[in-house]
XYZ file of C-alpha atoms in Angstrom:
658
model
C 0.112 0.094 -0.292
C 1.194 3.691 -0.778
C 0.388 6.756 1.757
C -0.841 9.108 0.375
C -1.592 12.835 2.631
C -1.056 10.785 5.711
C -3.097 7.890 4.575
C -3.294 4.628 2.978
C -4.376 3.583 -0.012
C -5.357 0.082 -1.912
C -4.757 -0.508 -5.683
C -8.026 -0.186 -7.107
C -7.974 3.362 -5.387
C -4.112 4.020 -6.728
C -4.984 2.938 -10.295
C -7.580 5.587 -10.071
C -5.376 8.108 -9.513
C -2.964 7.122 -12.474
C -3.754 8.468 -16.241
C -2.996 5.115 -19.046
C -3.619 6.669 -22.434
C -6.036 4.233 -24.355
C -3.999 3.598 -27.920
C -5.311 4.097 -30.720
C -4.866 2.749 -34.692
C -4.451 5.286 -37.679
C -5.912 4.931 -40.784
C -3.254 4.881 -43.543
C -4.542 6.446 -46.972
C -3.777 4.243 -50.173
C -0.901 5.211 -52.486
C -2.753 4.912 -55.253
C -6.446 6.009 -54.713
C -6.089 7.456 -52.005
C -8.789 5.786 -50.220
C -8.181 5.059 -46.230
C -7.536 2.014 -44.989
C -6.170 -0.020 -41.346
C -2.589 0.286 -42.517
C -0.495 -3.009 -44.051
C 2.642 -4.075 -45.581
C 1.480 -2.611 -48.609
C -0.582 0.339 -47.831
C -2.545 -0.134 -50.592
C -6.259 -1.390 -50.651
C -7.665 -4.627 -51.601
C -8.834 -3.533 -54.682
C -5.740 -1.479 -55.589
C -3.240 -4.962 -55.007
C -5.909 -7.164 -56.842
C -5.710 -4.802 -59.925
C -1.753 -4.678 -59.972
C -0.794 -8.031 -58.201
C -1.389 -11.590 -60.077
C -0.784 -13.974 -58.164
C -1.564 -16.467 -61.110
C 0.989 -15.613 -63.329
C 2.999 -17.963 -64.532
C 0.095 -20.535 -64.136
C -1.267 -21.585 -67.670
C -4.561 -20.663 -68.499
C -5.291 -23.682 -70.876
C -3.638 -27.085 -70.738
C -3.534 -29.798 -73.395
C -4.682 -33.142 -71.729
C -3.994 -36.684 -73.302
C -6.542 -39.184 -73.179
C -6.423 -43.160 -75.480
C -9.564 -43.764 -76.691
C -8.674 -47.638 -76.737
C -8.161 -47.938 -73.119
C -9.640 -44.771 -71.577
C -6.509 -43.728 -69.709
C -4.840 -40.301 -69.423
C -1.551 -39.478 -69.893
C 0.723 -38.593 -67.085
C 4.002 -37.001 -68.116
C 6.105 -38.005 -69.251
C 5.421 -41.747 -70.114
C 2.590 -43.401 -67.166
C -0.897 -43.726 -68.186
C -2.983 -44.062 -65.385
C -6.897 -44.659 -65.335
C -9.881 -42.153 -63.903
C -13.190 -41.644 -64.504
C -15.000 -37.829 -65.162
C -14.742 -35.651 -62.038
C -12.788 -38.276 -60.309
C -10.146 -37.694 -57.295
C -7.673 -39.573 -59.554
C -8.038 -37.323 -62.035
C -8.133 -33.831 -60.654
C -4.692 -34.757 -58.768
C -3.627 -35.855 -62.681
C -4.597 -32.302 -63.397
C -2.916 -30.499 -61.048
C 0.084 -32.875 -61.626
C 0.745 -31.626 -64.954
C -0.386 -27.681 -64.256
C 3.122 -26.336 -64.126
C 3.906 -22.762 -62.080
C 1.164 -24.656 -59.192
C 4.339 -24.774 -57.022
C 4.883 -20.852 -56.904
C 1.607 -20.537 -54.873
C -0.135 -22.260 -52.133
C -3.067 -24.162 -53.584
C -6.360 -23.916 -51.182
C -9.019 -26.094 -52.465
C -9.695 -27.307 -56.103
C -12.778 -28.733 -57.335
C -14.251 -29.702 -61.880
C -16.177 -27.199 -62.926
C -19.284 -29.235 -64.737
C -18.762 -29.630 -68.693
C -20.474 -31.540 -71.031
C -18.798 -35.378 -71.324
C -18.996 -35.084 -74.757
C -17.471 -31.747 -74.831
C -13.644 -32.702 -74.863
C -13.222 -29.972 -71.988
C -12.323 -30.270 -68.727
C -12.696 -27.178 -65.821
C -11.128 -27.272 -63.210
C -11.796 -24.319 -59.565
C -8.690 -23.456 -58.302
C -8.202 -21.084 -54.725
C -4.713 -19.795 -54.885
C -2.622 -17.918 -51.996
C 1.232 -16.285 -52.630
C 2.542 -13.855 -50.154
C 2.924 -10.118 -51.584
C 4.352 -7.182 -50.397
C 5.939 -7.906 -47.531
C 3.887 -10.334 -45.586
C 0.948 -9.562 -46.958
C -0.949 -12.401 -48.320
C -3.850 -12.766 -51.702
C -5.975 -14.926 -52.033
C -7.312 -15.835 -55.760
C -9.997 -17.731 -57.649
C -9.373 -18.892 -61.114
C -10.365 -21.405 -63.426
C -8.020 -23.698 -65.429
C -9.298 -25.230 -68.652
C -7.720 -28.374 -70.057
C -8.422 -29.633 -73.971
C -8.445 -33.476 -73.752
C -6.605 -34.574 -77.126
C -7.279 -37.884 -78.548
C -3.790 -40.435 -78.550
C -3.178 -43.944 -78.570
C -1.233 -45.294 -75.442
C 1.773 -47.431 -76.071
C -0.123 -50.769 -76.050
C -3.009 -49.508 -78.008
C -0.755 -47.909 -80.169
C 0.472 -51.500 -81.311
C -2.888 -53.555 -80.579
C -3.987 -51.020 -83.527
C -1.287 -52.175 -86.109
C -1.497 -55.034 -87.968
C 0.255 -58.723 -86.541
C 1.326 -57.325 -82.494
C 0.883 -59.991 -80.748
C 3.285 -62.497 -79.092
C 1.007 -65.184 -77.738
C -1.817 -66.842 -79.542
C -3.685 -69.843 -77.985
C -5.806 -71.798 -80.464
C -8.577 -73.819 -78.888
C -10.162 -76.444 -80.455
C -12.307 -79.707 -79.958
C -12.573 -82.528 -82.797
C -17.111 -82.779 -81.911
C -19.887 -82.221 -84.196
C -21.120 -78.673 -82.416
C -19.894 -75.866 -80.626
C -21.957 -76.099 -77.190
C -19.095 -76.599 -75.703
C -17.136 -73.183 -76.730
C -20.258 -71.308 -76.081
C -20.222 -73.005 -72.278
C -16.699 -71.706 -72.166
C -17.787 -68.685 -73.882
C -19.841 -67.499 -70.380
C -17.340 -68.965 -68.173
C -14.478 -67.056 -69.397
C -17.107 -63.409 -69.501
C -18.012 -64.377 -66.145
C -14.354 -64.460 -64.812
C -13.161 -61.474 -66.954
C -10.056 -64.028 -68.452
C -10.809 -62.008 -71.631
C -10.156 -58.883 -70.792
C -5.614 -58.810 -71.569
C -6.804 -60.046 -75.363
C -6.088 -58.165 -77.858
C -8.106 -59.938 -80.700
C -10.710 -63.214 -80.494
C -10.553 -64.550 -84.130
C -13.990 -67.569 -84.508
C -12.849 -70.395 -86.629
C -15.415 -73.045 -87.723
C -13.964 -76.299 -85.045
C -12.650 -73.034 -82.482
C -11.520 -70.260 -80.858
C -8.621 -68.260 -81.286
C -6.949 -65.270 -78.261
C -3.717 -63.171 -78.784
C -2.327 -61.773 -76.098
C 0.966 -59.304 -76.191
C 2.867 -61.292 -73.799
C 3.230 -64.515 -73.290
C 2.127 -64.507 -69.052
C -1.739 -63.843 -70.900
C -1.725 -66.665 -72.596
C -0.760 -68.920 -70.170
C -3.614 -67.456 -67.449
C -6.274 -68.047 -70.129
C -4.332 -71.646 -70.248
C -4.566 -72.453 -66.457
C -8.128 -71.132 -65.945
C -9.159 -73.957 -69.459
C -7.335 -76.692 -67.378
C -9.070 -75.401 -64.519
C -12.397 -76.621 -66.281
C -12.355 -78.849 -68.545
C -10.041 -81.832 -69.722
C -7.352 -80.510 -72.091
C -4.124 -81.117 -73.690
C -1.735 -78.679 -75.297
C 1.453 -78.034 -77.458
C 3.406 -75.032 -77.637
C 5.143 -74.033 -81.159
C 7.974 -70.832 -80.444
C 9.178 -69.132 -84.162
C 11.605 -66.255 -84.262
C 10.628 -62.907 -84.840
C 14.480 -60.745 -84.517
C 17.822 -60.815 -82.684
C 19.952 -58.685 -81.335
C 23.491 -60.392 -81.245
C 24.971 -57.568 -79.574
C 22.748 -57.712 -76.317
C 22.345 -61.668 -76.928
C 18.896 -60.676 -76.637
C 15.901 -62.479 -79.290
C 12.093 -62.281 -80.083
C 10.317 -65.006 -80.204
C 6.045 -65.102 -81.234
C 4.366 -67.969 -79.263
C 1.876 -70.572 -80.129
C 0.258 -72.898 -78.437
C -2.379 -75.147 -79.689
C -5.263 -76.675 -77.026
C -6.807 -79.599 -77.609
C -10.338 -80.233 -75.428
C -11.820 -83.454 -74.915
C -14.310 -84.720 -77.758
C -16.279 -86.664 -74.292
C -19.287 -84.048 -74.473
C -22.798 -84.087 -71.899
C -24.969 -86.973 -73.021
C -22.743 -88.769 -74.996
C -23.057 -92.595 -75.065
C -19.702 -93.663 -74.165
C -18.004 -97.772 -74.695
C -15.283 -97.464 -72.175
C -12.099 -99.496 -72.558
C -11.870 -102.238 -70.418
C -8.837 -102.029 -68.446
C -10.371 -98.145 -67.892
C -13.845 -99.343 -66.897
C -11.964 -102.484 -63.978
C -9.723 -98.860 -63.141
C -12.909 -96.889 -61.873
C -14.628 -99.297 -59.794
C -15.647 -102.319 -62.074
C -18.210 -99.795 -63.441
C -20.180 -101.028 -67.156
C -18.213 -100.098 -70.562
C -21.755 -99.522 -71.919
C -22.342 -95.660 -69.882
C -23.551 -91.933 -70.399
C -21.816 -88.448 -69.472
C -23.503 -86.922 -67.056
C -21.048 -83.834 -66.598
C -17.647 -82.599 -67.989
C -14.781 -80.472 -66.127
C -12.249 -81.176 -65.305
C -13.077 -83.917 -63.858
C -15.312 -86.204 -66.027
C -18.592 -87.975 -64.952
C -20.122 -91.270 -65.868
C -23.551 -93.169 -65.581
C -24.421 -96.511 -65.981
C -28.279 -96.091 -67.288
C -28.697 -99.984 -66.610
C -27.077 -99.986 -62.512
C -27.216 -96.738 -61.656
C -23.574 -96.785 -60.853
C -21.323 -93.527 -61.168
C -17.627 -93.121 -61.731
C -15.157 -89.801 -61.905
C -12.027 -89.998 -64.717
C -9.530 -87.566 -63.522
C -7.359 -87.845 -66.468
C -8.776 -88.778 -69.623
C -5.545 -87.503 -72.191
C -3.672 -90.962 -70.285
C -5.814 -93.058 -72.337
C -8.007 -91.086 -74.674
C -11.072 -92.332 -76.361
C -14.127 -90.605 -78.362
C -17.783 -91.464 -78.005
C -19.805 -94.137 -79.608
C -22.744 -91.539 -80.007
C -23.275 -87.344 -79.587
C -26.804 -85.695 -79.202
C -27.829 -85.457 -82.467
C -28.603 -88.983 -82.889
C -30.773 -88.905 -80.032
C -34.543 -90.216 -80.978
C -38.144 -89.024 -79.831
C -39.546 -91.736 -76.866
C -42.406 -91.723 -75.234
C -42.800 -93.172 -71.976
C -45.608 -95.989 -71.679
C -44.481 -97.099 -68.175
C -42.356 -96.738 -65.701
C -41.924 -99.152 -61.898
C -39.504 -97.984 -60.101
C -36.560 -100.648 -58.460
C -35.768 -98.085 -55.385
C -32.565 -97.496 -56.218
C -31.129 -94.828 -56.104
C -27.953 -92.603 -56.167
C -27.302 -88.850 -55.941
C -29.910 -87.234 -58.382
C -30.489 -90.962 -60.078
C -33.285 -93.437 -58.926
C -33.116 -96.899 -61.091
C -36.306 -97.431 -62.504
C -37.839 -99.794 -65.387
C -39.522 -98.527 -68.282
C -41.336 -99.211 -71.275
C -41.016 -96.836 -73.886
C -41.725 -96.981 -77.897
C -40.929 -94.517 -80.273
C -42.755 -91.940 -81.591
C -42.267 -91.831 -84.710
C -44.131 -95.695 -84.380
C -47.223 -94.500 -83.708
C -49.471 -95.468 -86.611
C -47.504 -97.669 -88.260
C -46.652 -100.152 -85.629
C -46.843 -101.662 -81.987
C -43.029 -102.319 -81.511
C -42.242 -101.383 -77.348
C -39.282 -101.330 -75.562
C -38.199 -102.557 -71.742
C -35.251 -101.029 -70.774
C -33.089 -100.242 -67.078
C -32.855 -96.476 -66.756
C -31.407 -94.105 -64.469
C -34.057 -91.463 -64.671
C -36.919 -93.206 -62.324
C -36.977 -89.676 -59.937
C -37.860 -87.415 -62.949
C -39.793 -89.680 -65.990
C -43.498 -90.520 -65.122
C -46.590 -92.322 -67.729
C -46.780 -90.501 -70.746
C -44.075 -88.198 -70.847
C -41.481 -87.858 -73.391
C -37.462 -88.912 -73.570
C -34.514 -88.520 -75.554
C -32.566 -91.734 -76.144
C -30.378 -93.758 -78.247
C -32.059 -96.230 -80.369
C -29.403 -99.352 -80.473
C -30.860 -101.815 -81.612
C -31.082 -99.532 -85.081
C -28.039 -98.178 -84.870
C -24.686 -99.268 -86.659
C -21.792 -98.316 -84.897
C -17.907 -98.321 -86.176
C -15.672 -98.726 -82.873
C -13.700 -101.155 -81.766
C -14.421 -101.474 -78.044
C -18.404 -101.532 -78.870
C -17.199 -104.732 -81.252
C -15.764 -106.640 -78.298
C -18.744 -106.046 -75.899
C -21.048 -109.185 -75.409
C -24.328 -108.572 -77.355
C -26.406 -110.754 -74.657
C -25.524 -107.588 -72.131
C -26.417 -104.912 -74.181
C -29.700 -103.161 -73.975
C -32.404 -101.998 -77.166
C -32.923 -98.322 -75.984
C -30.620 -95.358 -73.549
C -32.818 -93.277 -72.115
C -30.581 -89.621 -71.838
C -32.874 -87.088 -70.421
C -36.704 -85.640 -70.336
C -37.727 -84.494 -73.144
C -40.290 -81.182 -73.736
C -42.101 -81.125 -78.081
C -44.633 -78.497 -76.710
C -41.230 -76.370 -76.689
C -40.702 -77.131 -80.285
C -44.690 -75.876 -81.041
C -44.225 -72.829 -79.498
C -41.342 -70.156 -79.271
C -41.656 -67.856 -76.142
C -39.950 -64.782 -76.550
C -37.427 -65.358 -73.182
C -37.055 -62.967 -70.504
C -32.892 -63.289 -70.293
C -29.729 -63.947 -72.301
C -26.465 -64.265 -72.431
C -23.638 -61.996 -73.118
C -20.861 -62.705 -75.822
C -17.472 -62.087 -76.268
C -16.788 -60.140 -79.106
C -15.199 -62.196 -82.024
C -14.173 -61.614 -85.691
C -15.276 -64.628 -87.950
C -12.466 -66.408 -89.917
C -14.445 -66.257 -93.130
C -12.348 -68.869 -96.108
C -12.045 -67.458 -99.588
C -14.139 -69.553 -101.929
C -14.025 -69.305 -106.056
C -17.445 -68.983 -106.687
C -19.760 -66.028 -104.993
C -22.756 -68.173 -104.914
C -21.028 -71.150 -103.091
C -19.559 -68.794 -100.346
C -23.375 -67.337 -99.736
C -24.083 -70.979 -99.319
C -21.483 -71.881 -97.329
C -22.421 -69.017 -94.711
C -25.983 -69.148 -95.045
C -25.839 -72.997 -94.111
C -23.261 -72.143 -91.121
C -25.606 -69.233 -89.906
C -28.573 -71.686 -89.467
C -26.195 -74.348 -88.236
C -24.763 -71.660 -85.189
C -28.506 -70.816 -84.674
C -29.706 -74.433 -84.130
C -26.764 -74.911 -81.741
C -27.170 -72.183 -79.953
C -31.049 -72.475 -79.206
C -30.097 -76.244 -78.070
C -27.712 -74.930 -75.773
C -30.230 -72.173 -74.441
C -32.344 -75.263 -74.104
C -29.919 -77.374 -71.981
C -29.910 -74.165 -69.301
C -33.895 -73.534 -68.509
C -33.478 -77.930 -68.244
C -30.201 -78.096 -66.001
C -30.092 -75.657 -63.014
C -26.694 -76.507 -62.161
C -25.677 -76.008 -65.705
C -27.106 -72.580 -65.039
C -25.387 -72.263 -61.739
C -21.755 -71.651 -63.124
C -22.536 -68.426 -65.426
C -24.139 -65.383 -65.581
C -27.788 -65.224 -67.076
C -28.975 -61.388 -67.503
C -32.454 -59.783 -67.955
C -33.123 -59.276 -71.954
C -33.791 -56.283 -73.181
C -37.922 -57.602 -73.221
C -37.568 -58.220 -70.077
C -40.567 -56.118 -68.402
C -42.696 -57.222 -71.488
C -42.022 -61.038 -70.942
C -42.430 -60.987 -67.822
C -46.450 -58.903 -67.929
C -47.085 -61.350 -70.683
C -46.531 -63.997 -68.360
C -48.353 -62.435 -65.675
C -51.429 -61.701 -67.610
C -51.343 -65.592 -69.047
C -51.445 -66.697 -65.406
C -53.880 -64.545 -64.228
C -56.523 -65.401 -67.519
C -56.166 -68.842 -65.937
C -56.449 -67.843 -62.981
C -60.258 -66.347 -63.701
C -61.067 -69.458 -65.890
C -60.700 -68.013 -69.242
C -60.265 -70.089 -71.766
C -56.499 -70.251 -73.147
C -54.708 -72.159 -76.057
C -53.015 -74.854 -75.388
C -49.256 -73.532 -75.884
C -49.960 -71.552 -72.858
C -51.516 -74.052 -70.834
C -48.071 -76.119 -71.382
C -46.171 -73.283 -70.388
C -46.378 -74.471 -66.869
C -44.869 -77.598 -67.534
C -41.884 -76.507 -69.673
C -38.876 -75.532 -67.946
C -37.969 -71.857 -67.765
C -35.186 -69.752 -65.382
C -36.340 -67.984 -62.236
C -36.294 -64.445 -62.033
C -34.133 -64.134 -59.038
C -31.094 -65.812 -61.514
C -30.504 -62.871 -63.275
C -29.085 -60.246 -63.762
C -28.993 -56.380 -64.542
C -27.524 -56.251 -67.791
C -24.229 -54.060 -67.606
C -25.600 -51.495 -70.132
C -28.625 -51.369 -68.259
C -26.626 -50.622 -65.259
C -25.181 -47.229 -66.394
C -26.900 -44.405 -65.128
C -29.513 -42.728 -67.584
C -28.309 -38.633 -66.778
C -24.975 -38.956 -67.432
C -25.684 -35.710 -69.643
C -27.882 -34.079 -67.430
C -26.398 -30.241 -66.290
C -26.353 -29.018 -62.968
C -29.182 -26.898 -63.286
C -31.717 -30.033 -63.942
C -34.542 -30.538 -61.555
C -33.810 -32.843 -59.057
C -35.920 -33.605 -55.650
C -38.199 -31.646 -53.871
C -36.453 -28.531 -52.030
C -36.037 -29.035 -48.535
C -36.559 -24.852 -46.692
C -33.764 -23.520 -49.290
C -30.896 -25.381 -48.333
C -30.462 -27.611 -51.350
C -31.923 -29.980 -52.659
C -32.134 -33.728 -51.952
C -31.994 -36.380 -54.768
C -33.999 -39.446 -53.080
C -32.791 -42.517 -55.850
C -35.132 -45.455 -55.343
C -34.323 -48.901 -53.653
C -34.100 -51.574 -54.100
C -36.601 -53.988 -56.191
C -37.137 -55.560 -52.698
C -36.942 -51.914 -50.985
C -38.907 -49.556 -50.086
C -39.041 -45.775 -50.162
C -39.310 -44.023 -47.373
C -41.498 -40.697 -47.277
C -38.656 -38.598 -45.466
C -39.431 -35.624 -43.651
C -37.374 -32.440 -45.980
C -38.310 -29.760 -43.258
C -37.227 -32.265 -40.425
C -33.633 -33.071 -42.255
C -32.926 -29.681 -42.965
C -33.107 -28.376 -39.784
C -30.932 -31.212 -37.850
C -28.733 -30.787 -40.694
C -28.102 -26.540 -40.259
C -28.206 -27.410 -36.485
C -24.872 -29.646 -37.192
C -23.569 -27.100 -40.011
C -23.838 -29.018 -42.902
C -25.661 -28.607 -46.721
C -27.635 -30.537 -48.442
C -27.748 -32.260 -51.903
C -28.078 -29.420 -54.738
C -28.661 -31.276 -57.814
C -25.761 -31.929 -60.172
C -22.697 -31.709 -58.145
C -19.544 -29.783 -58.314
C -19.863 -26.255 -56.420
C -21.890 -28.075 -53.229
C -21.972 -30.974 -51.441
C -23.817 -34.088 -52.497
C -26.351 -36.147 -50.494
C -27.673 -39.393 -52.297
C -30.093 -41.002 -50.299
C -31.249 -45.052 -51.043
C -34.392 -45.825 -48.674
C -34.794 -49.554 -46.903
C -37.265 -50.864 -44.405
C -36.865 -53.205 -41.735
C -39.395 -54.952 -39.498
C -38.840 -52.689 -36.510
C -37.989 -49.312 -37.824
C -37.363 -47.518 -41.418
C -33.500 -46.051 -41.905
C -31.730 -44.556 -43.733
C -28.293 -42.999 -44.290
C -27.273 -39.169 -45.101
C -23.565 -38.555 -46.110
C -23.696 -34.689 -45.982
C -20.703 -32.724 -46.488
C -19.468 -29.099 -44.245
C -21.233 -26.331 -46.040
C -19.065 -24.620 -48.792
C -17.418 -28.463 -49.420
C -17.076 -29.637 -52.738
C -16.499 -32.881 -51.910
C -18.636 -35.709 -53.988
C -19.837 -38.658 -51.500
C -22.241 -41.343 -51.593
C -25.144 -42.842 -49.746
C -25.852 -46.042 -48.278
C -29.196 -47.723 -47.129
C -30.249 -50.560 -44.798
C -31.368 -51.427 -41.475
C -31.044 -48.926 -39.201
C -27.178 -50.383 -37.670
C -26.392 -50.920 -40.815
C -27.287 -47.387 -41.798
C -24.910 -45.981 -39.794
C -22.187 -47.982 -40.715
C -22.155 -47.643 -44.410
C -23.101 -44.194 -43.781
C -20.007 -43.329 -41.631
C -17.450 -45.335 -44.557
C -18.628 -43.685 -47.537
C -18.724 -39.716 -45.365
C -14.847 -41.435 -44.422
C -13.883 -41.860 -47.788
C -15.473 -38.282 -48.560
C -13.746 -36.872 -45.495
C -17.615 -35.491 -44.688
C -19.820 -36.013 -41.728
C -22.350 -38.823 -41.750
C -25.895 -38.290 -40.655
C -28.637 -40.891 -39.575
C -31.998 -40.936 -39.282
C -33.821 -43.622 -37.821
C -37.340 -43.506 -38.081
C -39.751 -46.106 -35.569
C -42.176 -48.132 -36.936
C -46.205 -46.594 -36.348
C -44.033 -43.518 -35.242
C -44.017 -40.114 -37.844
C -40.884 -38.623 -35.247
C -37.361 -39.408 -37.497
C -34.399 -39.422 -34.780
C -31.215 -38.248 -35.700
C -27.946 -39.488 -34.955
C -24.562 -38.145 -35.755
């Protein structure tokens, strides 16, 4: 304490007697325009500073971007080609790396500005900062236009030229049909084994695959070995040599032969092989062909698997083109079963004998669980056939059956050609055309070949309809007329339910085997977004309290779209300083909603970005817990926040959870 006039004063009383001057910051005049401004290192106002200083000087505003139309990759200088989608992060990073002079400034933000996909123009909006005039930091926003030009990459350039393949896989089968190649084609498409092939050529007896490297050809060879019994032989031809570097360049050709044994073929096994397979009868049917060939004895229902066909190869006795149609007059099960087969004694007659004679045949068959009295079946008429095979000649004639039934037949299918609601994909093949001297002869040969291929493809598609195990190994897709075909079938079913008269063909619809709706996949072309060319000003979903628009995308067919209260969502979003979706992406954040329903709760996940962000994010939907997990994953990948809303059953209130 201090004594003042003999009196002790407190600290607050002492401060009251002291004078403390207030320091004020004086304004200065701009050295260019004279307006009053707070002092800064440049002594210039912001408009004058922007007018006289351009921090983007030296950064080009127009850049050329090379794009390969063969593979869809972009050139990353000096020699790398990278795949990237339009307006993707990878493409944005590639654009920024190819921009010279960007290291002179500090990049704050960057994003794409929407342009027409076919315009060959990409526009990027950049926000940069730079220190000018003794510590003054200036921020500036500008646009860079990238002109996309076509240029082949090295690999596609080699493919565009002729005779650029390094390895050729020649796939052949000594059979009278192409159904094996149709099945292999679907397997190759399912597992994308053909992606590295530079070309595929179709021959009357097989396919040729061409590759730029031997390793890619070996991958296809290993895939074929795991699917069908094959043997192969490799040959190589010297193309060029460099003695100084001791390097050689070869072209490789790998000839692959598929086993001629096909499903439903009648086979006579060599006696030694039949004993090795468990003393099975020599006369057997082939039921399945994979890396292992499966046989069944139609007289005893005994099965056997052949693992190494090429150790002692043999040929089939009769193929599917020799099948004869029979009608079942009587059938008596014997009680012997083996997996999906059941042994039975059947009395059958040839359909061609109706009205001419009364000849019937009594035979044992493994189709006892499938055939009933009045059904039709396809089989081999051994009594009236002549075979040229040494193994067949060695068989004792007293033990041979007169008829061997192979599978159930559906004669109503031939009378009515139904429009299928499914389809198969095909490889992009080039047909090999032989040069014939006569033009008429060439046209006739081409017409006959087309008719034969159409018949074989129809038989293959019928096999898929009749055999669910065969369909399970490949992909089936919805046809272009899927909706019309389904509507027509539903209309016929409703007409039968009402008791209205229908044609005989429609009555047989339920008896014919068919492909289920749950077995079909959406076509790749149909799965593409239809609004890819829509602009940023297109109408989206309903507006939400002036905060933007919330795009609600339809869910899957088995889900139900929720009635979302957009006002409540907007209120919760504003409370968390989040912005809703605005129509097309780009300047603002994106939020896509997929709705789903549960037995107890309805849940939907909104992935929202902080206001002013340019993140392009996606959304998930499912049950409440799954919606929360999927929303957080999508938000974490986009650097955004997830807002998960849950609505209880029989309650209009919505509960929000960050």
